[in-house]
């Protein structure tokens, strides 16, 4: 078994949620487009018909190809014990992941509100309006929900007494939000102490700690999903 | 076991993807807010702390509360055999569902591109621009992907030789798109014959057929996710 991860090589993007779970668990994988270039990714996608992915990221193993971040994490959770085993916890960890995915989609919509396929520069006034509502209403709602979820757990982590893929995804959400909205996040982060604590715990997992210091971790940039445009930070 | 479904009582919305799977499978459920009113839904949500839902719909059974459409369908698929049993098929059906969920989120974004919490009337020019790109680029991409997926399956359905929750969700996506974009859909539907055929097959499932004729099926309206605003139909 050797995992092949296919994702845009120049950004963290949605692929990062998969990379973090793999790195935290110490699961070996090839980050194919980083090794072979973006043309290889495009050629690979075009060659996949039938059950091909709608979009990257997708993970290939033993002839199976899985796309959609939440589906990939569901698979990895089942196969590598990155999710709790109790039935109730199993659907809960997935629910948390799907809610984080909703937050990520809304973040993307902030800088691409009216034309997903065009440039940010072509939709700056609309993005400013979208950013204001995101910062003022949606950001506290998402963080508040995660905080409540964390506080409801008797363990140190989001769901269980050990980390799951929901924790690595929470880490990435917080990191991305800090990069994109440094002022807005600095102003409200103190209200979400459990979220921040879990973020710190994930950063200290040996696999994640090593990954973040390696060149495998692509720095945030303004081609990704989280983008630092100061005019959107209020 | 008695399922309680909680969702906004006046719209099909995201809850409809759950209703259709339950109706197709003949699983009994109480559509709580339709019986008890929207105030009951709001009160119920506010009373749920800890592992409460981020937003409706959510399904309650035996003390378990599951939110997020894809997670609810994952649960129902596992428990009621509404998903294939082979491992590869099981992640594939979920991948299809998550891609349909992405399409639904983009549809919502068409009429609410810059301010999700405000009215459509406050963002009509932005919505017109978002609608143009959705109709011209995203709609064919989503339908083309589903068509390719359907054509890759040797059976009559999307994934297996029998219906799964991906088929009922495909039905609802097509119905919603026809309501929201009657002209745009009429112009391109002929290119997606397998998608249309599966839509027709779902409509003829006995449980769905009875449901669509009943008063339990709320008509489409301009409070839901799919909204018929002629100016957005090109």
Short mmCIF file of C-alpha atoms in Angstrom, two decimals:
data_model
loop_
_atom_site.label_atom_id
_atom_site.label_comp_id
_atom_site.label_asym_id
_atom_site.label_seq_id
_atom_site.Cartn_x
_atom_site.Cartn_y
_atom_site.Cartn_z
CA UNK A 1 0.00 0.00 0.00
CA UNK A 2 1.38 3.36 -1.04
CA UNK A 3 -0.84 6.39 -1.00
CA UNK A 4 -0.73 8.84 -3.85
CA UNK A 5 -2.16 12.26 -3.06
CA UNK A 6 -3.02 14.49 -5.99
CA UNK A 7 -3.48 18.18 -5.35
CA UNK A 8 -2.38 21.56 -6.69
CA UNK A 9 1.33 21.74 -5.86
CA UNK A 10 1.62 25.45 -5.05
CA UNK A 11 -0.94 25.85 -2.29
CA UNK A 12 -2.09 24.36 0.98
CA UNK A 13 -5.72 24.62 -0.12
CA UNK A 14 -8.14 21.81 0.57
CA UNK A 15 -5.36 19.26 0.14
CA UNK A 16 -3.81 20.44 3.39
CA UNK A 17 -6.57 18.85 5.45
CA UNK A 18 -5.55 15.50 3.98
CA UNK A 19 -1.82 16.15 4.27
CA UNK A 20 -2.15 17.03 7.97
CA UNK A 21 -4.05 13.86 8.85
CA UNK A 22 -1.49 11.73 6.97
CA UNK A 23 1.45 13.54 8.58
CA UNK A 24 -0.03 13.41 12.08
CA UNK A 25 -0.57 9.68 11.74
CA UNK A 26 2.83 9.04 10.18
CA UNK A 27 1.28 7.48 7.08
CA UNK A 28 3.59 7.47 4.05
CA UNK A 29 2.31 9.12 0.88
CA UNK A 30 3.55 10.62 -2.33
CA UNK A 31 2.41 14.19 -2.94
CA UNK A 32 2.37 13.49 -6.66
CA UNK A 33 1.99 16.93 -8.20
CA UNK A 34 4.67 18.37 -5.94
CA UNK A 35 7.08 15.80 -7.32
CA UNK A 36 5.89 15.80 -10.92
CA UNK A 37 4.47 19.27 -11.51
CA UNK A 38 1.04 20.75 -12.10
CA UNK A 39 0.94 19.47 -15.69
CA UNK A 40 1.10 15.93 -14.36
CA UNK A 41 -1.91 16.65 -12.13
CA UNK A 42 -3.93 18.05 -15.02
CA UNK A 43 -2.99 15.12 -17.26
CA UNK A 44 -3.86 12.66 -14.50
CA UNK A 45 -7.26 14.24 -13.94
CA UNK A 46 -8.07 14.31 -17.64
CA UNK A 47 -7.16 10.66 -17.97
CA UNK A 48 -9.61 9.65 -15.25
CA UNK A 49 -13.06 9.03 -16.62
CA UNK A 50 -15.92 7.13 -15.04
CA UNK A 51 -15.39 7.41 -11.31
CA UNK A 52 -12.92 10.23 -11.66
CA UNK A 53 -12.81 13.14 -9.22
CA UNK A 54 -14.80 16.34 -9.71
CA UNK A 55 -11.79 18.28 -8.44
CA UNK A 56 -8.58 17.74 -6.45
CA UNK A 57 -7.64 16.66 -3.87
CA UNK A 58 -7.95 12.95 -4.48
CA UNK A 59 -6.19 10.01 -2.94
CA UNK A 60 -5.25 6.87 -4.79
CA UNK A 61 -4.51 3.55 -3.14
CA UNK A 62 -4.77 -0.03 -4.38
CA UNK A 63 -6.75 1.04 -7.45
CA UNK A 64 -9.25 3.01 -5.37
CA UNK A 65 -9.53 6.75 -6.03
CA UNK A 66 -11.29 8.90 -3.44
CA UNK A 67 -12.00 12.60 -3.85
CA UNK A 68 -13.68 15.12 -1.55
CA UNK A 69 -11.74 15.97 1.61
CA UNK A 70 -14.41 14.69 4.00
CA UNK A 71 -14.66 11.40 2.11
CA UNK A 72 -10.89 10.95 2.08
CA UNK A 73 -10.76 11.59 5.82
CA UNK A 74 -13.65 9.21 6.39
CA UNK A 75 -11.68 6.53 4.58
CA UNK A 76 -8.43 7.26 6.40
CA UNK A 77 -10.31 7.39 9.68
CA UNK A 78 -11.81 3.95 9.10
CA UNK A 79 -8.65 2.35 7.82
CA UNK A 80 -6.04 3.90 10.09
CA UNK A 81 -7.94 4.42 13.28
CA UNK A 82 -7.98 8.23 12.96
CA UNK A 83 -11.58 8.37 14.08
CA UNK A 84 -13.27 7.12 17.24
CA UNK A 85 -14.72 3.63 17.13
CA UNK A 86 -18.03 4.25 18.91
CA UNK A 87 -20.91 4.68 16.46
CA UNK A 88 -22.09 7.98 17.93
CA UNK A 89 -18.57 9.42 17.88
CA UNK A 90 -17.97 8.24 14.36
CA UNK A 91 -20.83 10.28 12.89
CA UNK A 92 -19.99 13.18 15.18
CA UNK A 93 -16.38 13.45 13.98
CA UNK A 94 -17.67 13.46 10.41
CA UNK A 95 -20.26 16.11 11.25
CA UNK A 96 -17.52 18.31 12.69
CA UNK A 97 -15.42 17.79 9.56
CA UNK A 98 -18.33 18.69 7.29
CA UNK A 99 -18.99 21.85 9.29
CA UNK A 100 -15.32 22.83 9.02
CA UNK A 101 -15.62 22.17 5.27
CA UNK A 102 -18.58 24.56 5.16
CA UNK A 103 -16.48 27.20 6.91
CA UNK A 104 -13.69 26.67 4.36
CA UNK A 105 -16.15 27.05 1.46
CA UNK A 106 -17.42 30.30 2.98
CA UNK A 107 -13.85 31.54 3.34
CA UNK A 108 -13.25 30.88 -0.35
CA UNK A 109 -16.46 32.70 -1.14
CA UNK A 110 -15.18 35.79 0.70
CA UNK A 111 -12.55 36.51 -1.95
CA UNK A 112 -14.52 34.97 -4.84
CA UNK A 113 -18.13 35.90 -4.11
CA UNK A 114 -19.55 36.42 -7.59
CA UNK A 115 -17.22 34.63 -10.00
CA UNK A 116 -15.41 31.57 -8.66
CA UNK A 117 -13.52 31.11 -11.93
CA UNK A 118 -12.31 34.72 -12.26
CA UNK A 119 -9.67 36.72 -10.41
CA UNK A 120 -10.07 38.40 -7.05
CA UNK A 121 -9.14 41.71 -8.71
CA UNK A 122 -12.30 41.43 -10.79
CA UNK A 123 -14.55 41.29 -7.71
CA UNK A 124 -12.94 43.40 -5.00
CA UNK A 125 -15.95 45.52 -3.98
CA UNK A 126 -18.11 42.42 -3.73
CA UNK A 127 -15.39 40.66 -1.75
CA UNK A 128 -15.19 43.55 0.72
CA UNK A 129 -18.89 43.22 1.40
CA UNK A 130 -18.69 39.44 1.74
CA UNK A 131 -15.71 39.79 4.09
CA UNK A 132 -17.55 42.15 6.42
CA UNK A 133 -20.42 39.75 6.94
CA UNK A 134 -18.07 36.79 7.26
CA UNK A 135 -15.95 38.51 9.91
CA UNK A 136 -18.85 39.89 11.89
CA UNK A 137 -21.37 37.07 11.74
CA UNK A 138 -20.06 33.81 10.34
CA UNK A 139 -16.59 33.71 11.93
CA UNK A 140 -17.89 33.96 15.52
CA UNK A 141 -20.65 31.48 14.72
CA UNK A 142 -18.22 28.84 13.41
CA UNK A 143 -15.66 29.37 16.18
CA UNK A 144 -18.36 29.48 18.82
CA UNK A 145 -19.80 26.20 17.61
CA UNK A 146 -16.38 24.54 17.68
CA UNK A 147 -15.72 25.95 21.15
CA UNK A 148 -18.97 24.55 22.45
CA UNK A 149 -18.20 21.20 20.86
CA UNK A 150 -14.76 21.14 22.48
CA UNK A 151 -16.11 22.13 25.87
CA UNK A 152 -18.67 19.34 25.73
CA UNK A 153 -15.90 16.76 25.52
CA UNK A 154 -14.46 15.54 28.82
CA UNK A 155 -11.16 14.76 27.09
CA UNK A 156 -8.48 17.20 25.97
CA UNK A 157 -9.34 16.85 22.29
CA UNK A 158 -12.36 17.73 20.24
CA UNK A 159 -14.09 14.39 20.46
CA UNK A 160 -12.19 11.72 22.26
CA UNK A 161 -9.23 11.32 24.60
CA UNK A 162 -6.94 11.32 21.59
CA UNK A 163 -6.71 13.26 18.37
CA UNK A 164 -8.92 12.53 15.38
CA UNK A 165 -9.03 14.04 11.89
CA UNK A 166 -11.43 16.66 13.24
CA UNK A 167 -8.60 18.02 15.42
CA UNK A 168 -6.10 18.30 12.57
CA UNK A 169 -8.80 20.03 10.51
CA UNK A 170 -9.55 22.43 13.35
CA UNK A 171 -5.84 23.26 13.48
CA UNK A 172 -5.77 24.09 9.78
CA UNK A 173 -8.94 26.19 9.98
CA UNK A 174 -7.48 28.27 12.82
CA UNK A 175 -4.13 28.65 11.05
CA UNK A 176 -5.85 29.75 7.87
CA UNK A 177 -8.11 32.21 9.63
CA UNK A 178 -5.14 33.71 11.49
CA UNK A 179 -3.33 34.19 8.18
CA UNK A 180 -6.33 35.65 6.36
CA UNK A 181 -7.81 37.77 9.13
CA UNK A 182 -4.96 38.61 11.53
CA UNK A 183 -6.70 41.62 13.05
CA UNK A 184 -10.16 40.09 13.26
CA UNK A 185 -8.78 36.91 14.78
CA UNK A 186 -6.59 38.72 17.29
CA UNK A 187 -9.65 40.62 18.46
CA UNK A 188 -11.82 37.57 19.13
CA UNK A 189 -9.57 34.57 19.66
CA UNK A 190 -9.56 35.00 23.41
CA UNK A 191 -13.22 33.99 23.42
CA UNK A 192 -12.37 30.56 22.09
CA UNK A 193 -9.81 29.16 24.48
CA UNK A 194 -10.57 25.49 23.93
CA UNK A 195 -10.29 25.90 20.17
CA UNK A 196 -6.93 27.62 20.61
CA UNK A 197 -5.76 24.96 23.05
CA UNK A 198 -6.58 22.16 20.63
CA UNK A 199 -4.84 24.06 17.83
CA UNK A 200 -1.72 24.18 20.03
CA UNK A 201 -1.95 20.49 20.90
CA UNK A 202 -2.15 19.55 17.23
CA UNK A 203 0.90 21.69 16.47
CA UNK A 204 2.79 19.67 19.08
CA UNK A 205 1.90 16.24 17.75
CA UNK A 206 5.26 14.79 16.69
CA UNK A 207 4.19 14.17 13.10
CA UNK A 208 2.67 17.62 12.71
CA UNK A 209 5.56 19.33 14.48
CA UNK A 210 8.04 17.75 12.07
CA UNK A 211 5.84 18.48 9.08
CA UNK A 212 5.41 22.16 9.89
CA UNK A 213 9.19 22.59 10.06
CA UNK A 214 9.76 20.71 6.81
CA UNK A 215 9.66 22.05 3.29
CA UNK A 216 6.67 19.81 2.66
CA UNK A 217 4.53 22.47 4.40
CA UNK A 218 3.85 25.04 1.68
CA UNK A 219 3.61 28.56 3.14
CA UNK A 220 0.24 30.27 2.98
CA UNK A 221 -0.06 32.47 -0.08
CA UNK A 222 -2.66 34.42 -2.04
CA UNK A 223 -3.34 31.61 -4.48
CA UNK A 224 -4.84 29.36 -1.82
CA UNK A 225 -8.18 29.24 -0.08
CA UNK A 226 -7.09 31.38 2.86
CA UNK A 227 -5.74 34.62 1.38
CA UNK A 228 -4.23 37.54 3.18
CA UNK A 229 -5.70 40.64 1.59
CA UNK A 230 -5.45 43.36 4.27
CA UNK A 231 -8.50 45.17 2.86
CA UNK A 232 -10.65 42.15 3.75
CA UNK A 233 -9.51 42.11 7.38
CA UNK A 234 -11.61 45.12 8.40
CA UNK B 1 -36.85 3.55 16.97
CA UNK B 2 -38.64 6.63 15.69
CA UNK B 3 -36.79 9.20 13.67
CA UNK B 4 -37.31 12.85 14.34
CA UNK B 5 -36.27 15.15 11.52
CA UNK B 6 -35.82 18.80 12.36
CA UNK B 7 -35.78 21.29 9.51
CA UNK B 8 -37.31 24.61 8.48
CA UNK B 9 -40.97 23.80 7.89
CA UNK B 10 -41.67 26.11 4.95
CA UNK B 11 -39.07 24.99 2.44
CA UNK B 12 -37.61 21.91 0.80
CA UNK B 13 -34.08 23.24 1.32
CA UNK B 14 -31.32 20.92 2.43
CA UNK B 15 -33.81 18.91 4.50
CA UNK B 16 -35.34 17.57 1.30
CA UNK B 17 -32.32 15.39 0.58
CA UNK B 18 -33.00 13.62 3.87
CA UNK B 19 -36.77 13.49 3.39
CA UNK B 20 -36.39 11.89 -0.04
CA UNK B 21 -34.10 9.13 1.19
CA UNK B 22 -36.45 8.37 4.09
CA UNK B 23 -39.52 8.40 1.82
CA UNK B 24 -37.88 6.29 -0.88
CA UNK B 25 -36.93 3.68 1.72
CA UNK B 26 -40.27 3.77 3.48
CA UNK B 27 -38.69 4.72 6.81
CA UNK B 28 -41.11 6.33 9.26
CA UNK B 29 -40.17 9.75 10.62
CA UNK B 30 -41.71 12.76 12.23
CA UNK B 31 -41.03 16.01 10.40
CA UNK B 32 -41.06 17.82 13.73
CA UNK B 33 -41.17 21.48 12.75
CA UNK B 34 -43.91 20.85 10.19
CA UNK B 35 -46.04 19.47 12.99
CA UNK B 36 -45.00 21.86 15.75
CA UNK B 37 -44.03 25.07 13.95
CA UNK B 38 -40.84 26.98 13.34
CA UNK B 39 -40.74 28.27 16.93
CA UNK B 40 -40.41 24.69 18.12
CA UNK B 41 -37.42 24.20 15.82
CA UNK B 42 -35.72 27.33 17.11
CA UNK B 43 -36.38 26.38 20.70
CA UNK B 44 -35.12 22.86 20.08
CA UNK B 45 -31.90 24.13 18.50
CA UNK B 46 -31.26 26.58 21.30
CA UNK B 47 -31.74 23.87 23.90
CA UNK B 48 -29.08 21.69 22.31
CA UNK B 49 -25.65 22.47 23.62
CA UNK B 50 -22.53 20.36 23.44
CA UNK B 51 -22.91 18.17 20.41
CA UNK B 52 -25.73 20.27 19.01
CA UNK B 53 -26.08 20.97 15.29
CA UNK B 54 -24.50 23.96 13.59
CA UNK B 55 -27.68 24.30 11.52
CA UNK B 56 -30.71 22.26 10.44
CA UNK B 57 -31.39 19.68 9.14
CA UNK B 58 -30.67 17.26 11.93
CA UNK B 59 -32.00 13.82 12.67
CA UNK B 60 -32.63 12.45 16.12
CA UNK B 61 -32.89 8.79 16.96
CA UNK B 62 -32.29 6.85 20.15
CA UNK B 63 -30.57 9.83 21.78
CA UNK B 64 -28.24 10.33 18.82
CA UNK B 65 -28.42 13.66 16.98
CA UNK B 66 -26.84 13.88 13.53
CA UNK B 67 -26.60 17.07 11.50
CA UNK B 68 -25.13 17.77 8.06
CA UNK B 69 -27.03 16.21 5.15
CA UNK B 70 -24.13 14.04 4.00
CA UNK B 71 -23.57 12.73 7.52
CA UNK B 72 -27.26 11.95 7.99
CA UNK B 73 -27.30 10.08 4.68
CA UNK B 74 -24.12 8.24 5.62
CA UNK B 75 -25.83 7.08 8.80
CA UNK B 76 -29.07 6.11 7.05
CA UNK B 77 -27.07 4.36 4.34
CA UNK B 78 -25.20 2.27 6.90
CA UNK B 79 -28.19 1.47 9.02
CA UNK B 80 -30.87 0.92 6.39
CA UNK B 81 -28.91 -0.45 3.51
CA UNK B 82 -29.36 2.67 1.36
CA UNK B 83 -25.75 2.49 0.24
CA UNK B 84 -23.78 -0.25 -1.48
CA UNK B 85 -21.94 -2.68 0.73
CA UNK B 86 -18.66 -2.94 -1.18
CA UNK B 87 -15.96 -0.73 0.32
CA UNK B 88 -15.10 1.03 -2.94
CA UNK B 89 -18.77 1.75 -3.66
CA UNK B 90 -19.39 2.99 -0.16
CA UNK B 91 -16.85 5.83 -0.40
CA UNK B 92 -17.92 6.51 -3.98
CA UNK B 93 -21.58 7.04 -3.07
CA UNK B 94 -20.47 9.45 -0.36
CA UNK B 95 -18.18 11.27 -2.78
CA UNK B 96 -21.10 11.72 -5.17
CA UNK B 97 -23.25 13.04 -2.32
CA UNK B 98 -20.57 15.51 -1.25
CA UNK B 99 -20.21 16.75 -4.81
CA UNK B 100 -23.98 17.24 -5.06
CA UNK B 101 -23.76 19.13 -1.74
CA UNK B 102 -21.11 21.39 -3.28
CA UNK B 103 -23.44 22.07 -6.20
CA UNK B 104 -26.24 22.93 -3.78
CA UNK B 105 -23.98 25.33 -1.88
CA UNK B 106 -23.03 27.05 -5.14
CA UNK B 107 -26.71 27.34 -6.05
CA UNK B 108 -27.38 29.08 -2.74
CA UNK B 109 -24.45 31.36 -3.40
CA UNK B 110 -26.01 32.43 -6.72
CA UNK B 111 -28.81 34.32 -5.00
CA UNK B 112 -26.80 35.20 -1.88
CA UNK B 113 -23.29 35.88 -3.17
CA UNK B 114 -22.10 38.63 -0.85
CA UNK B 115 -24.30 38.50 2.24
CA UNK B 116 -25.66 35.12 3.19
CA UNK B 117 -27.63 36.57 6.09
CA UNK B 118 -29.28 39.41 4.14
CA UNK B 119 -32.06 39.46 1.56
CA UNK B 120 -31.73 38.68 -2.15
CA UNK B 121 -33.11 42.16 -2.89
CA UNK B 122 -30.03 43.63 -1.22
CA UNK B 123 -27.65 41.87 -3.62
CA UNK B 124 -29.40 41.58 -6.98
CA UNK B 125 -26.61 42.94 -9.24
CA UNK B 126 -24.08 40.66 -7.58
CA UNK B 127 -26.49 37.74 -7.89
CA UNK B 128 -26.92 38.39 -11.61
CA UNK B 129 -23.19 38.14 -12.10
CA UNK B 130 -22.91 35.02 -9.98
CA UNK B 131 -25.81 33.45 -11.88
CA UNK B 132 -24.18 34.01 -15.26
CA UNK B 133 -21.03 32.17 -14.28
CA UNK B 134 -22.97 29.41 -12.58
CA UNK B 135 -25.18 28.82 -15.63
CA UNK B 136 -22.38 28.99 -18.16
CA UNK B 137 -19.55 27.21 -16.36
CA UNK B 138 -20.52 25.43 -13.18
CA UNK B 139 -23.88 23.94 -14.20
CA UNK B 140 -22.47 22.05 -17.22
CA UNK B 141 -19.48 20.96 -15.15
CA UNK B 142 -21.61 19.45 -12.37
CA UNK B 143 -24.11 17.82 -14.74
CA UNK B 144 -21.33 16.55 -16.99
CA UNK B 145 -19.57 14.98 -14.04
CA UNK B 146 -22.76 13.23 -12.90
CA UNK B 147 -23.44 12.07 -16.47
CA UNK B 148 -19.97 10.57 -16.73
CA UNK B 149 -20.42 8.88 -13.35
CA UNK B 150 -23.77 7.43 -14.43
CA UNK B 151 -22.39 6.22 -17.74
CA UNK B 152 -19.52 4.48 -15.98
CA UNK B 153 -21.96 2.28 -14.08
CA UNK B 154 -23.12 -0.88 -15.83
CA UNK B 155 -26.37 -0.81 -13.83
CA UNK B 156 -29.37 1.44 -14.39
CA UNK B 157 -28.65 3.61 -11.37
CA UNK B 158 -25.84 5.93 -10.45
CA UNK B 159 -23.71 3.43 -8.59
CA UNK B 160 -25.21 0.02 -8.21
CA UNK B 161 -27.99 -2.10 -9.68
CA UNK B 162 -30.39 -0.48 -7.24
CA UNK B 163 -30.99 3.01 -5.94
CA UNK B 164 -28.84 4.59 -3.26
CA UNK B 165 -29.03 7.94 -1.50
CA UNK B 166 -26.92 9.40 -4.31
CA UNK B 167 -29.79 8.73 -6.72
CA UNK B 168 -32.41 10.45 -4.59
CA UNK B 169 -30.05 13.39 -4.19
CA UNK B 170 -29.46 13.54 -7.94
CA UNK B 171 -33.23 13.65 -8.39
CA UNK B 172 -33.55 16.61 -6.03
CA UNK B 173 -30.66 18.47 -7.64
CA UNK B 174 -32.24 18.13 -11.10
CA UNK B 175 -35.68 19.12 -9.82
CA UNK B 176 -34.24 22.18 -8.11
CA UNK B 177 -32.21 23.23 -11.13
CA UNK B 178 -35.26 22.87 -13.38
CA UNK B 179 -37.25 25.10 -11.04
CA UNK B 180 -34.53 27.73 -10.66
CA UNK B 181 -33.18 27.79 -14.22
CA UNK B 182 -36.03 26.59 -16.49
CA UNK B 183 -34.59 28.15 -19.62
CA UNK B 184 -30.96 27.26 -18.99
CA UNK B 185 -31.88 23.67 -18.10
CA UNK B 186 -34.18 23.25 -21.12
CA UNK B 187 -31.32 24.34 -23.33
CA UNK B 188 -28.78 21.82 -22.04
CA UNK B 189 -30.63 18.91 -20.45
CA UNK B 190 -30.51 16.88 -23.65
CA UNK B 191 -26.78 16.55 -23.18
CA UNK B 192 -27.27 14.65 -19.93
CA UNK B 193 -29.54 11.75 -20.83
CA UNK B 194 -28.36 9.38 -18.11
CA UNK B 195 -28.86 12.02 -15.43
CA UNK B 196 -32.37 12.66 -16.72
CA UNK B 197 -33.13 8.94 -16.90
CA UNK B 198 -32.07 8.41 -13.28
CA UNK B 199 -34.14 11.42 -12.24
CA UNK B 200 -37.16 9.76 -13.89
CA UNK B 201 -36.45 6.40 -12.25
CA UNK B 202 -36.31 8.02 -8.81
CA UNK B 203 -39.62 9.77 -9.44
CA UNK B 204 -41.14 6.35 -10.13
CA UNK B 205 -39.89 4.66 -6.97
CA UNK B 206 -43.11 3.83 -5.09
CA UNK B 207 -42.12 5.73 -1.96
CA UNK B 208 -41.03 8.80 -3.88
CA UNK B 209 -44.03 8.66 -6.22
CA UNK B 210 -46.43 8.66 -3.25
CA UNK B 211 -44.45 11.37 -1.48
CA UNK B 212 -44.42 13.75 -4.44
CA UNK B 213 -48.22 13.52 -4.68
CA UNK B 214 -48.69 14.05 -0.95
CA UNK B 215 -48.89 17.31 0.94
CA UNK B 216 -45.68 16.32 2.70
CA UNK B 217 -43.81 17.53 -0.40
CA UNK B 218 -43.55 21.29 0.06
CA UNK B 219 -43.68 23.10 -3.29
CA UNK B 220 -40.54 24.92 -4.39
CA UNK B 221 -40.64 28.58 -3.42
CA UNK B 222 -38.37 31.62 -3.24
CA UNK B 223 -37.47 31.07 0.42
CA UNK B 224 -35.59 27.85 -0.29
CA UNK B 225 -32.19 27.05 -1.73
CA UNK B 226 -33.41 26.72 -5.30
CA UNK B 227 -35.20 29.99 -6.12
CA UNK B 228 -36.98 30.91 -9.30
CA UNK B 229 -35.95 34.47 -10.07
CA UNK B 230 -36.39 34.86 -13.86
CA UNK B 231 -33.66 37.50 -14.02
CA UNK B 232 -31.13 34.87 -12.90
CA UNK B 233 -32.10 32.42 -15.65
CA UNK B 234 -30.33 34.32 -18.43
#
